[in-house]
Amino acid sequence: MSNSTERSLPPEWDDDERMNFMFSDFKENREVNTTDWDSKMDFWTALVIQNCRDRGTVCVNLQDMNKSFRRKEKSPLGLPTVIQSMARCGKIQRESEFAANVDCGWLSWGVGLLLVKPLKWTFSTLLGSSHVTLEESFVVIELVKEKAAELLRVYRSSEFASRSILSFQELCTLSSDVCADESTLCMALLQLQRDKQVTVSLHEGEKIVKFCQPGQDRISPVSDVDIGIYQLQRSEKLLGERVEKLGLEADKCKEEARVLLRDGKKTQALRCLRGRKRVEKRADNLFAKLESIRGILDRIAQSQTDKMVMQAYQAGVAALRLSLKDVTVERAESLVDQIQELCDTQDEVNQTISGGVTSGDEDMDELEEELKLLLNESMPDAVLPEIPTNPLGPIRELSLPGKNLPTVPQSHLNITTEQLEEELNQLTLTDSGFQQKNSPAKRLEPAQ
């Protein structure tokens, strides 16, 4: 048993009494003691899954389990029952059944990849045998889903993410840190194929894997366009390797010529330089072809982008046509006219309201007559003075009873400050009961 497995063993593994119970076989009837039966089943189920996870595999068989869980020269007696119970619960599945659930059928590409012969699987599946053999392999559903997700993540984060098709050998190299062996890789691909994320097919005897690209809901079948792009990418890779190899060969010839020249072998040095020129010429020709292939691939990538843009345009035109289905120019003009008419009506209403209510001249004459009658009723004996029609004559002196007022000066004023103060004192002492401090009328004597 590996060290990683030893580290993942449960704490009670060293308890002899507890392990004697766990290593014993299950009772034929679970109802005899459901608690003990279920606790033993849960113990071995969790241990089987953890053991597979530690080993980096998604498949398990009875023979490997007996070796992994061997303790003090004893193997658990109830492991066949554990496998059957896990199969009934859907936690594990026979490899044949797991592969048969894939739509395209893995037999077209997977013969010789997996460890167990498909013919044996099909025979046992048709018979419906519940007997678990030592070499019969089962897939742990939980682990194969984890591996599939991890494989897809590794592909999308790699340098091959821009390529939709990879060869099976390229994928094996890429997933070496994820899948412990080829069988694990095949199971992960089957799960991705079931999830519509990849499709696997054969091309000229070579297994190729097509991945679903971002933005696609599900994988599409391998088309002639995909095959053409894959061949161009392979040619690009091969030409790149050859150009790199020729470059190294040219450098080698140059170094040899330098060594020969240092040794005084000029003729041989010239021969090496001629060989270097030939190699460089071949490298230039291959590099020109490589650039042509890269240009074609760039155009293909651009065309795919253009195709996506055209599809987006088509979808936009369809949506716009649907949204403008009931919209016409005549209806738009009619609506604009109606809106303008309503705006004009609103402006007229606002102008009428802001102008207020005006009355005619007849109403004003009636109001003046009514006002005159009211005045006559309130002052019946009062005689109102006549309004003078002539210009104002000279100013006359008014006499008030008991008061002697100064005459209004007719000449220009020429008064000193001392006269004004004296006049103010006289006005103040004249009548203590009559206040003239702020009176505008002052007696002003003209200066002599």
Short mmCIF file of C-alpha atoms in Angstrom, two decimals:
data_model
loop_
_atom_site.label_atom_id
_atom_site.label_comp_id
_atom_site.label_asym_id
_atom_site.label_seq_id
_atom_site.Cartn_x
_atom_site.Cartn_y
_atom_site.Cartn_z
CA MET A 1 0.00 0.00 0.00
CA SER A 2 1.38 3.43 -0.95
CA ASN A 3 2.38 6.02 1.57
CA SER A 4 -0.35 8.37 0.41
CA THR A 5 -2.92 5.70 1.08
CA GLU A 6 -1.47 5.01 4.51
CA ARG A 7 -1.81 8.68 5.39
CA SER A 8 -5.49 8.68 4.40
CA LEU A 9 -6.45 5.70 6.54
CA PRO A 10 -9.00 6.44 9.28
CA PRO A 11 -7.88 6.72 12.94
CA GLU A 12 -9.60 3.49 13.96
CA TRP A 13 -7.43 1.53 11.54
CA ASP A 14 -5.11 0.61 14.45
CA ASP A 15 -7.98 -0.50 16.70
CA ASP A 16 -7.97 -4.31 16.44
CA GLU A 17 -11.41 -4.81 17.94
CA ARG A 18 -12.98 -2.23 15.66
CA MET A 19 -11.17 -3.55 12.58
CA ASN A 20 -12.15 -7.13 13.30
CA PHE A 21 -15.75 -6.00 13.03
CA MET A 22 -15.09 -4.00 9.86
CA PHE A 23 -13.19 -6.84 8.18
CA SER A 24 -15.96 -9.34 8.86
CA ASP A 25 -18.52 -10.14 6.21
CA PHE A 26 -21.94 -8.46 6.06
CA LYS A 27 -25.01 -10.25 7.34
CA GLU A 28 -27.21 -11.60 4.59
CA ASN A 29 -30.21 -9.76 5.99
CA ARG A 30 -29.69 -6.07 6.72
CA GLU A 31 -32.81 -5.92 8.89
CA VAL A 32 -31.14 -8.04 11.58
CA ASN A 33 -29.06 -5.05 12.73
CA THR A 34 -29.45 -2.03 10.48
CA THR A 35 -27.21 0.21 12.62
CA ASP A 36 -24.14 -2.04 12.40
CA TRP A 37 -24.80 -2.84 8.75
CA ASP A 38 -25.09 0.85 7.76
CA SER A 39 -22.07 1.98 9.81
CA LYS A 40 -19.89 -0.68 8.20
CA MET A 41 -21.17 0.22 4.72
CA ASP A 42 -20.56 3.96 5.26
CA PHE A 43 -17.05 3.24 6.54
CA TRP A 44 -15.99 1.21 3.49
CA THR A 45 -17.78 3.46 0.96
CA ALA A 46 -15.93 6.57 2.15
CA LEU A 47 -12.64 4.64 2.32
CA VAL A 48 -12.99 3.29 -1.24
CA ILE A 49 -13.65 6.76 -2.69
CA GLN A 50 -10.81 8.32 -0.71
CA ASN A 51 -8.41 5.57 -1.77
CA CYS A 52 -9.19 6.18 -5.44
CA ARG A 53 -8.75 9.92 -5.00
CA ASP A 54 -5.36 9.42 -3.36
CA ARG A 55 -4.20 7.18 -6.20
CA GLY A 56 -5.40 9.69 -8.80
CA THR A 57 -7.67 7.19 -10.53
CA VAL A 58 -11.39 7.07 -11.18
CA CYS A 59 -11.72 3.31 -11.55
CA VAL A 60 -11.72 0.60 -8.93
CA ASN A 61 -11.83 -3.18 -8.96
CA LEU A 62 -12.04 -5.82 -6.27
CA GLN A 63 -8.50 -7.08 -6.80
CA ASP A 64 -6.92 -3.66 -6.21
CA MET A 65 -9.14 -3.06 -3.20
CA ASN A 66 -8.08 -6.30 -1.56
CA LYS A 67 -4.43 -5.28 -1.94
CA SER A 68 -4.95 -1.70 -0.77
CA PHE A 69 -6.93 -2.59 2.35
CA ARG A 70 -4.94 -5.62 3.42
CA ARG A 71 -4.20 -5.52 7.16
CA LYS A 72 -2.20 -8.08 9.14
CA GLU A 73 -2.30 -10.53 6.25
CA LYS A 74 -6.08 -10.24 6.04
CA SER A 75 -8.36 -8.69 3.45
CA PRO A 76 -11.88 -7.37 4.11
CA LEU A 77 -14.54 -9.99 3.48
CA GLY A 78 -17.37 -7.60 2.73
CA LEU A 79 -15.88 -5.65 -0.19
CA PRO A 80 -18.03 -7.42 -2.85
CA THR A 81 -21.13 -6.38 -0.89
CA VAL A 82 -19.78 -2.82 -0.68
CA ILE A 83 -19.30 -2.67 -4.45
CA GLN A 84 -22.77 -4.02 -5.13
CA SER A 85 -24.32 -1.52 -2.70
CA MET A 86 -22.41 1.40 -4.24
CA ALA A 87 -23.54 0.29 -7.70
CA ARG A 88 -27.17 0.18 -6.60
CA CYS A 89 -26.87 3.66 -5.11
CA GLY A 90 -25.35 5.04 -8.31
CA LYS A 91 -22.02 5.95 -6.73
CA ILE A 92 -20.13 3.59 -9.05
CA GLN A 93 -20.93 2.10 -12.43
CA ARG A 94 -19.49 -0.64 -14.59
CA GLU A 95 -17.17 0.72 -17.26
CA SER A 96 -19.27 -0.97 -19.95
CA GLU A 97 -22.45 0.68 -18.70
CA PHE A 98 -20.72 4.00 -18.27
CA ALA A 99 -19.41 3.91 -21.85
CA ALA A 100 -22.72 2.69 -23.26
CA ASN A 101 -24.48 5.80 -21.92
CA VAL A 102 -22.41 8.04 -24.20
CA ASP A 103 -24.41 8.96 -27.28
CA CYS A 104 -21.78 8.48 -29.97
CA GLY A 105 -20.53 5.16 -28.65
CA TRP A 106 -17.00 4.91 -27.38
CA LEU A 107 -16.30 1.60 -29.10
CA SER A 108 -15.55 3.46 -32.35
CA TRP A 109 -12.50 5.09 -30.85
CA GLY A 110 -11.75 3.44 -27.53
CA VAL A 111 -10.83 -0.13 -28.52
CA GLY A 112 -7.49 -0.95 -26.96
CA LEU A 113 -7.41 2.18 -24.79
CA LEU A 114 -9.09 0.81 -21.70
CA LEU A 115 -7.77 -2.02 -19.56
CA VAL A 116 -10.75 -4.35 -19.74
CA LYS A 117 -11.91 -5.86 -23.02
CA PRO A 118 -15.23 -4.43 -24.29
CA LEU A 119 -16.40 -7.88 -25.35
CA LYS A 120 -16.24 -9.09 -21.76
CA TRP A 121 -18.11 -6.01 -20.60
CA THR A 122 -20.87 -6.45 -23.14
CA PHE A 123 -21.25 -10.12 -22.29
CA SER A 124 -21.56 -9.48 -18.55
CA THR A 125 -23.94 -6.59 -19.11
CA LEU A 126 -26.22 -8.63 -21.37
CA LEU A 127 -26.35 -11.44 -18.85
CA GLY A 128 -27.22 -9.00 -16.10
CA SER A 129 -24.86 -10.74 -13.71
CA SER A 130 -24.63 -9.24 -10.20
CA HIS A 131 -21.55 -11.25 -9.34
CA VAL A 132 -18.43 -9.10 -8.91
CA THR A 133 -15.28 -10.57 -10.36
CA LEU A 134 -11.81 -9.62 -9.17
CA GLU A 135 -10.79 -7.85 -12.40
CA GLU A 136 -14.09 -6.17 -13.26
CA SER A 137 -13.58 -2.42 -13.22
CA PHE A 138 -16.04 0.15 -11.93
CA VAL A 139 -16.09 3.92 -12.45
CA VAL A 140 -16.53 6.17 -9.41
CA ILE A 141 -19.01 8.76 -10.68
CA GLU A 142 -17.99 11.47 -8.23
CA LEU A 143 -14.31 11.21 -9.13
CA VAL A 144 -14.77 10.99 -12.89
CA LYS A 145 -16.78 14.23 -12.83
CA GLU A 146 -13.98 15.91 -10.88
CA LYS A 147 -11.38 14.70 -13.38
CA ALA A 148 -13.48 15.83 -16.34
CA ALA A 149 -13.86 19.32 -14.92
CA GLU A 150 -10.15 19.52 -14.14
CA LEU A 151 -9.20 18.31 -17.62
CA LEU A 152 -11.41 20.95 -19.23
CA ARG A 153 -9.88 23.63 -17.01
CA VAL A 154 -6.33 22.57 -17.93
CA TYR A 155 -7.15 22.67 -21.65
CA ARG A 156 -8.73 26.15 -21.50
CA SER A 157 -5.76 27.56 -19.58
CA SER A 158 -3.14 26.04 -21.90
CA GLU A 159 -1.55 27.22 -25.13
CA PHE A 160 -3.89 24.91 -27.05
CA ALA A 161 -7.02 26.81 -25.96
CA SER A 162 -7.22 28.55 -29.34
CA ARG A 163 -7.27 25.19 -31.12
CA SER A 164 -10.55 23.34 -31.10
CA ILE A 165 -9.05 19.98 -32.18
CA LEU A 166 -6.14 18.19 -30.52
CA SER A 167 -4.63 14.83 -31.20
CA PHE A 168 -4.99 12.20 -28.51
CA GLN A 169 -1.24 12.15 -27.92
CA GLU A 170 -1.15 15.92 -27.46
CA LEU A 171 -3.96 15.61 -24.95
CA CYS A 172 -2.13 12.84 -23.09
CA THR A 173 0.91 15.10 -22.74
CA LEU A 174 -1.23 18.05 -21.69
CA SER A 175 -3.13 16.08 -19.03
CA SER A 176 -0.16 14.20 -17.58
CA ASP A 177 -0.47 16.11 -14.29
CA VAL A 178 -4.23 15.56 -14.12
CA CYS A 179 -4.79 11.98 -15.24
CA ALA A 180 -2.58 9.32 -13.73
CA ASP A 181 -2.90 6.96 -16.70
CA GLU A 182 -4.51 6.59 -20.10
CA SER A 183 -7.53 4.82 -18.69
CA THR A 184 -8.30 7.77 -16.40
CA LEU A 185 -8.01 10.13 -19.36
CA CYS A 186 -10.43 8.00 -21.37
CA MET A 187 -12.96 7.99 -18.55
CA ALA A 188 -12.69 11.79 -18.20
CA LEU A 189 -13.21 12.16 -21.96
CA LEU A 190 -16.25 9.91 -21.80
CA GLN A 191 -17.71 12.11 -19.06
CA LEU A 192 -17.01 15.26 -21.08
CA GLN A 193 -18.54 13.57 -24.09
CA ARG A 194 -21.62 12.79 -22.03
CA ASP A 195 -21.74 16.46 -20.93
CA LYS A 196 -21.55 17.58 -24.61
CA GLN A 197 -18.20 19.31 -24.06
CA VAL A 198 -16.01 17.17 -26.33
CA THR A 199 -16.33 14.74 -29.18
CA VAL A 200 -13.79 12.08 -30.13
CA SER A 201 -13.33 10.67 -33.62
CA LEU A 202 -10.78 9.02 -35.91
CA HIS A 203 -8.94 10.75 -38.76
CA GLU A 204 -6.58 8.69 -40.91
CA GLY A 205 -6.13 6.24 -38.08
CA GLU A 206 -5.36 8.96 -35.56
CA LYS A 207 -7.63 9.74 -32.62
CA ILE A 208 -8.57 13.43 -32.43
CA VAL A 209 -10.49 15.27 -29.73
CA LYS A 210 -12.62 18.34 -30.44
CA PHE A 211 -13.39 20.65 -27.51
CA CYS A 212 -16.37 22.92 -27.11
CA GLN A 213 -15.32 26.55 -27.50
CA PRO A 214 -16.41 29.42 -25.21
CA GLY A 215 -19.77 30.80 -26.24
CA GLN A 216 -21.07 27.42 -27.44
CA ASP A 217 -23.71 25.58 -25.47
CA ARG A 218 -22.74 22.16 -26.76
CA ILE A 219 -20.14 20.56 -28.98
CA SER A 220 -20.78 20.21 -32.69
CA PRO A 221 -19.68 17.18 -34.76
CA VAL A 222 -16.29 17.22 -36.46
CA SER A 223 -16.76 18.77 -39.91
CA ASP A 224 -14.59 18.97 -43.01
CA VAL A 225 -13.68 22.52 -42.06
CA ASP A 226 -12.45 21.29 -38.67
CA ILE A 227 -10.37 18.61 -40.37
CA GLY A 228 -8.87 21.16 -42.76
CA ILE A 229 -7.95 23.49 -39.92
CA TYR A 230 -6.48 20.59 -37.97
CA GLN A 231 -4.30 19.58 -40.93
CA LEU A 232 -3.09 23.16 -41.37
CA GLN A 233 -2.24 23.35 -37.67
CA ARG A 234 -0.34 20.07 -37.89
CA SER A 235 1.56 21.35 -40.94
CA GLU A 236 2.37 24.55 -39.10
CA LYS A 237 3.75 22.57 -36.19
CA LEU A 238 5.82 20.26 -38.39
CA LEU A 239 7.23 23.11 -40.47
CA GLY A 240 8.08 25.05 -37.34
CA GLU A 241 9.97 22.09 -35.96
CA ARG A 242 11.86 21.61 -39.24
CA VAL A 243 12.78 25.29 -39.47
CA GLU A 244 14.07 25.19 -35.92
CA LYS A 245 16.05 22.03 -36.66
CA LEU A 246 17.59 23.55 -39.80
CA GLY A 247 18.54 26.64 -37.83
CA LEU A 248 20.42 24.50 -35.33
CA GLU A 249 22.10 22.65 -38.19
CA ALA A 250 23.22 25.93 -39.78
CA ASP A 251 24.69 27.09 -36.47
CA LYS A 252 26.50 23.79 -36.17
CA CYS A 253 28.05 24.19 -39.65
CA LYS A 254 29.16 27.69 -38.79
CA GLU A 255 30.81 26.51 -35.59
CA GLU A 256 32.58 23.68 -37.42
CA ALA A 257 33.87 26.12 -40.04
CA ARG A 258 35.26 28.33 -37.28
CA VAL A 259 37.07 25.37 -35.69
CA LEU A 260 38.51 24.23 -39.05
CA LEU A 261 39.67 27.73 -39.88
CA ARG A 262 41.36 27.95 -36.53
CA ASP A 263 43.18 24.69 -37.33
CA GLY A 264 44.27 26.05 -40.69
CA LYS A 265 41.94 23.84 -42.76
CA LYS A 266 40.61 26.53 -45.01
CA THR A 267 39.22 24.24 -47.72
CA GLN A 268 37.16 22.20 -45.28
CA ALA A 269 35.99 25.40 -43.60
CA LEU A 270 34.75 26.69 -46.97
CA ARG A 271 32.92 23.41 -47.51
CA CYS A 272 31.17 23.79 -44.16
CA LEU A 273 30.17 27.34 -45.02
CA ARG A 274 28.71 26.18 -48.36
CA GLY A 275 26.74 23.53 -46.48
CA ARG A 276 25.55 26.23 -44.07
CA LYS A 277 24.31 28.33 -47.00
CA ARG A 278 22.35 25.39 -48.40
CA VAL A 279 20.78 24.69 -45.01
CA GLU A 280 19.84 28.35 -44.57
CA LYS A 281 18.28 28.38 -48.05
CA ARG A 282 16.16 25.35 -47.18
CA ALA A 283 15.21 26.95 -43.90
CA ASP A 284 14.16 30.14 -45.72
CA ASN A 285 11.98 28.17 -48.14
CA LEU A 286 10.33 26.28 -45.31
CA PHE A 287 9.86 29.49 -43.35
CA ALA A 288 8.12 31.09 -46.35
CA LYS A 289 5.74 28.12 -46.51
CA LEU A 290 5.23 28.36 -42.77
CA GLU A 291 4.31 32.02 -43.08
CA SER A 292 1.81 31.15 -45.83
CA ILE A 293 0.15 28.56 -43.61
CA ARG A 294 0.03 31.01 -40.72
CA GLY A 295 -1.55 33.59 -43.00
CA ILE A 296 -4.22 31.09 -44.04
CA LEU A 297 -4.91 30.22 -40.39
CA ASP A 298 -5.18 33.90 -39.53
CA ARG A 299 -7.67 34.40 -42.34
CA ILE A 300 -9.68 31.40 -41.17
CA ALA A 301 -9.75 32.81 -37.64
CA GLN A 302 -10.82 36.18 -39.04
CA SER A 303 -13.53 34.53 -41.12
CA GLN A 304 -14.87 32.77 -38.04
CA THR A 305 -14.97 36.12 -36.28
CA ASP A 306 -16.74 37.63 -39.27
CA LYS A 307 -19.20 34.77 -39.19
CA MET A 308 -19.99 35.49 -35.56
CA VAL A 309 -20.46 39.17 -36.37
CA MET A 310 -22.76 38.34 -39.28
CA GLN A 311 -24.82 36.07 -37.06
CA ALA A 312 -25.08 38.87 -34.53
CA TYR A 313 -26.15 41.27 -37.31
CA GLN A 314 -28.79 38.84 -38.49
CA ALA A 315 -30.14 38.43 -35.00
CA GLY A 316 -30.17 42.21 -34.56
CA VAL A 317 -32.00 42.77 -37.86
CA ALA A 318 -34.59 40.14 -36.96
CA ALA A 319 -35.16 41.71 -33.55
CA LEU A 320 -35.39 45.22 -35.06
CA ARG A 321 -37.81 44.07 -37.72
CA LEU A 322 -39.98 42.48 -35.07
CA SER A 323 -39.94 45.58 -32.90
CA LEU A 324 -40.84 47.82 -35.88
CA LYS A 325 -43.54 45.51 -37.13
CA ASP A 326 -46.43 47.96 -36.50
CA VAL A 327 -44.45 51.18 -37.01
CA THR A 328 -44.80 53.11 -40.33
CA VAL A 329 -43.84 56.57 -41.56
CA GLU A 330 -47.51 57.55 -42.00
CA ARG A 331 -48.31 56.61 -38.42
CA ALA A 332 -45.30 58.49 -37.16
CA GLU A 333 -46.30 61.65 -39.10
CA SER A 334 -49.89 61.36 -37.84
CA LEU A 335 -48.70 61.06 -34.26
CA VAL A 336 -46.40 64.07 -34.66
CA ASP A 337 -49.29 66.17 -36.09
CA GLN A 338 -51.55 65.15 -33.22
CA ILE A 339 -48.88 66.06 -30.70
CA GLN A 340 -48.34 69.49 -32.36
CA GLU A 341 -52.07 70.17 -32.39
CA LEU A 342 -52.40 69.33 -28.72
CA CYS A 343 -49.40 71.54 -27.88
CA ASP A 344 -51.01 74.48 -29.77
CA THR A 345 -54.28 73.95 -27.91
CA GLN A 346 -52.46 73.91 -24.59
CA ASP A 347 -50.64 77.16 -25.45
CA GLU A 348 -53.95 78.90 -26.28
CA VAL A 349 -55.49 77.71 -23.02
CA ASN A 350 -52.51 78.99 -21.03
CA GLN A 351 -52.66 82.36 -22.81
CA THR A 352 -56.39 82.71 -22.10
CA ILE A 353 -55.94 81.87 -18.43
CA SER A 354 -53.02 84.26 -17.94
CA GLY A 355 -54.96 87.19 -19.56
CA GLY A 356 -57.52 87.34 -16.71
CA VAL A 357 -61.16 88.49 -16.82
CA THR A 358 -61.81 91.95 -18.43
CA SER A 359 -65.08 93.93 -18.19
CA GLY A 360 -66.52 96.35 -20.74
CA ASP A 361 -67.06 100.18 -20.49
CA GLU A 362 -70.73 99.68 -19.68
CA ASP A 363 -69.81 97.88 -16.49
CA MET A 364 -67.39 100.65 -15.47
CA ASP A 365 -70.09 103.36 -15.96
CA GLU A 366 -72.54 101.42 -13.81
CA LEU A 367 -69.95 101.01 -11.08
CA GLU A 368 -69.17 104.78 -11.06
CA GLU A 369 -72.88 105.66 -10.77
CA GLU A 370 -73.29 103.21 -7.90
CA LEU A 371 -70.25 104.68 -6.14
CA LYS A 372 -71.70 108.21 -6.47
CA LEU A 373 -74.99 107.12 -4.93
CA LEU A 374 -73.17 105.59 -2.00
CA LEU A 375 -71.30 108.84 -1.37
CA ASN A 376 -74.51 110.89 -1.44
CA GLU A 377 -76.18 108.53 1.03
CA SER A 378 -73.29 108.69 3.49
CA MET A 379 -72.90 112.55 3.35
CA PRO A 380 -76.38 114.03 2.65
CA ASP A 381 -75.71 117.62 3.98
CA ALA A 382 -72.11 117.95 3.01
CA VAL A 383 -71.33 120.39 0.28
CA LEU A 384 -68.31 119.39 -1.59
CA PRO A 385 -66.10 122.20 -2.90
CA GLU A 386 -66.01 122.84 -6.52
CA ILE A 387 -63.01 121.70 -8.34
CA PRO A 388 -61.24 124.78 -9.73
CA THR A 389 -60.83 124.84 -13.41
CA ASN A 390 -58.66 128.00 -13.61
CA PRO A 391 -54.92 128.10 -12.93
CA LEU A 392 -53.87 128.77 -9.36
CA GLY A 393 -53.68 132.47 -8.39
CA PRO A 394 -51.43 134.07 -5.86
CA ILE A 395 -51.06 132.43 -2.51
CA ARG A 396 -53.50 133.79 0.07
CA GLU A 397 -52.95 133.97 3.78
CA LEU A 398 -55.11 131.66 5.80
CA SER A 399 -56.28 132.74 9.22
CA LEU A 400 -56.80 130.20 11.91
CA PRO A 401 -58.81 131.18 15.00
CA GLY A 402 -56.60 132.07 17.91
CA LYS A 403 -53.34 131.77 16.05
CA ASN A 404 -51.25 134.42 14.38
CA LEU A 405 -49.26 132.83 11.63
CA PRO A 406 -46.47 134.60 9.86
CA THR A 407 -46.89 135.70 6.31
CA VAL A 408 -45.40 133.69 3.56
CA PRO A 409 -42.31 135.47 2.24
CA GLN A 410 -42.50 136.53 -1.36
CA SER A 411 -38.86 137.40 -1.84
CA HIS A 412 -35.77 135.31 -2.10
CA LEU A 413 -34.41 133.88 1.13
CA ASN A 414 -31.18 135.30 2.50
CA ILE A 415 -30.84 134.06 6.07
CA THR A 416 -27.83 133.56 8.25
CA THR A 417 -27.26 130.72 10.67
CA GLU A 418 -27.70 132.96 13.75
CA GLN A 419 -31.08 134.16 12.50
CA LEU A 420 -32.27 130.59 11.99
CA GLU A 421 -31.31 129.61 15.55
CA GLU A 422 -33.07 132.69 17.01
CA GLU A 423 -36.19 131.99 14.98
CA LEU A 424 -36.15 128.39 16.21
CA ASN A 425 -36.00 129.49 19.84
CA GLN A 426 -38.91 131.88 19.34
CA LEU A 427 -41.04 129.16 17.78
CA THR A 428 -40.27 126.85 20.65
CA LEU A 429 -41.20 129.41 23.37
CA THR A 430 -44.25 130.82 21.62
CA ASP A 431 -46.59 128.04 22.54
CA SER A 432 -45.52 125.18 24.76
CA GLY A 433 -48.65 123.22 23.81
CA PHE A 434 -47.99 123.41 20.06
CA GLN A 435 -45.04 121.36 18.93
CA GLN A 436 -43.28 122.45 15.78
CA LYS A 437 -40.00 120.59 16.03
CA ASN A 438 -40.48 118.64 12.88
CA SER A 439 -42.96 120.98 11.11
CA PRO A 440 -41.99 121.85 7.56
CA ALA A 441 -43.52 125.40 7.94
CA LYS A 442 -41.01 127.91 9.42
CA ARG A 443 -41.19 131.65 9.47
CA LEU A 444 -38.29 132.91 7.59
CA GLU A 445 -37.47 136.63 7.48
CA PRO A 446 -35.72 137.91 4.54
CA ALA A 447 -32.26 139.29 5.25
CA GLN A 448 -31.81 143.05 4.96
#
